[in-house]
mmCIF file of C-alpha atoms in Angstrom:
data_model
loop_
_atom_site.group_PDB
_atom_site.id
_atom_site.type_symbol
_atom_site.label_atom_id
_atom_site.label_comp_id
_atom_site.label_asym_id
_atom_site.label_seq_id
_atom_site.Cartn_x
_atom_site.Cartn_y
_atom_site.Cartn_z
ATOM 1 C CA UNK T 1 195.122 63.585 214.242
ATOM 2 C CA UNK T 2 193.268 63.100 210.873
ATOM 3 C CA UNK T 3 193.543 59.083 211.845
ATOM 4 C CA UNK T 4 191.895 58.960 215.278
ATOM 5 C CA UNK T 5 188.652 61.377 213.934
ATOM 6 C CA UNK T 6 188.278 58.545 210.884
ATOM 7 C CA UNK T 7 188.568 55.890 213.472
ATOM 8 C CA UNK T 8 186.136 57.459 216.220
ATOM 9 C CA UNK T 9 183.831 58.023 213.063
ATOM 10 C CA UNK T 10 184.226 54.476 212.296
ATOM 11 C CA UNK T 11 184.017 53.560 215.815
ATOM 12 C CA UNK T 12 180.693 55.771 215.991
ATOM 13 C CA UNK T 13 178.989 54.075 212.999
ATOM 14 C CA UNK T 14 179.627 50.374 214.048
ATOM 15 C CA UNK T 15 178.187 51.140 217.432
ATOM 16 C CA UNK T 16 174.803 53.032 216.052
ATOM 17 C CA UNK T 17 172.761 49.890 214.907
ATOM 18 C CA UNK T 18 173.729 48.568 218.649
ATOM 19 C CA UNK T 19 172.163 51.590 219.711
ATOM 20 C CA UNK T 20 169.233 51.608 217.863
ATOM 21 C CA UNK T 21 168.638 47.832 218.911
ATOM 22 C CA UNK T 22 168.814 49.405 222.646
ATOM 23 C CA UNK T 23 166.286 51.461 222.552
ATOM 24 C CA UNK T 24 163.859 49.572 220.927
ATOM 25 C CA UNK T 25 164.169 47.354 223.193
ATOM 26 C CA UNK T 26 163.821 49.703 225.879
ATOM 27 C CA UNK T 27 160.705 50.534 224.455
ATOM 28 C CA UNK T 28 159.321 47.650 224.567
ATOM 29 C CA UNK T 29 159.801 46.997 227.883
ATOM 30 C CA UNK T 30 158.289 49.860 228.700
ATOM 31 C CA UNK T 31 155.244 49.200 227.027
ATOM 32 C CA UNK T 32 154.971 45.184 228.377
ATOM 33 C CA UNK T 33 155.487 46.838 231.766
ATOM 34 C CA UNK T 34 152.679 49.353 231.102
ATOM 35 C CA UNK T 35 150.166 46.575 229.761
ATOM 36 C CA UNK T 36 151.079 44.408 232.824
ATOM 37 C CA UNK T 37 150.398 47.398 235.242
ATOM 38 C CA UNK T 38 146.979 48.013 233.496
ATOM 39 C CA UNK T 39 145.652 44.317 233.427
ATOM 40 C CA UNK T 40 146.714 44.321 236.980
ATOM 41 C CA UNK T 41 144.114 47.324 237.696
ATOM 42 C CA UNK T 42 141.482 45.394 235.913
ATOM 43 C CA UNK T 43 141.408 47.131 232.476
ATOM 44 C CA UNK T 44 141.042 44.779 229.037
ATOM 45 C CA UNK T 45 142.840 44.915 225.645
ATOM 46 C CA UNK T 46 139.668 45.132 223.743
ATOM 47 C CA UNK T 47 138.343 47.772 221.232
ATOM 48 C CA UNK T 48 136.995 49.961 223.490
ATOM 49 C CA UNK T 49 139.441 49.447 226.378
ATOM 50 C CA UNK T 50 137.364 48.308 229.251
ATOM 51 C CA UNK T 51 137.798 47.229 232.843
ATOM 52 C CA UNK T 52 136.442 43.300 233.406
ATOM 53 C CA UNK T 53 134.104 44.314 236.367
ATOM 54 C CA UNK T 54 132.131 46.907 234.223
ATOM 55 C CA UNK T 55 132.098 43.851 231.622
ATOM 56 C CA UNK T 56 130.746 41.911 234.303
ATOM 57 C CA UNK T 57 128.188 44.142 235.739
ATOM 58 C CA UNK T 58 126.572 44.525 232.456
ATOM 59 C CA UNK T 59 126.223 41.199 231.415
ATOM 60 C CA UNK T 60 124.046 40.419 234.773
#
C-alpha cells in the first residue's frame, strides 16, 4: 500500500511541470484569440487603446 501512494506521489510530481506548461499555454491562446477578435472590430494596440476609424476621423 505504502508503495503505490510513493509512486502516485512520484507519478503526481513528474506530471506537474507538464501541467503548468498547459496552462500557460492555454493562456496564451486565449489572449492571441482575444487580440485577434479586437483588431478584427477595429480597435489598436496603442497607449490609449483606440479604434483606427476614430484615428482616422481626427486626422482629417
Amino acid at each position: 500500500m505504502k508503495r503505490k501512494q510513493i509512486a502516485s506521489a512520484v507519478a503526481l510530481l513528474t506530471m506537474l511541470p507538464w501541467l503548468s506548461g498547459c496552462w500557460m499555454l492555454a493562456a496564451a491562446g486565449a489572449g492571441a484569440y482575444g487580440g485577434y477578435q479586437m483588431k478584427k472590430e477595429g480597435y489598436t494596440l496603442q497607449n490609449p487603446i483606440t479604434k483606427e476609424e476614430d484615428k482616422k476621423k481626427s486626422t482629417k
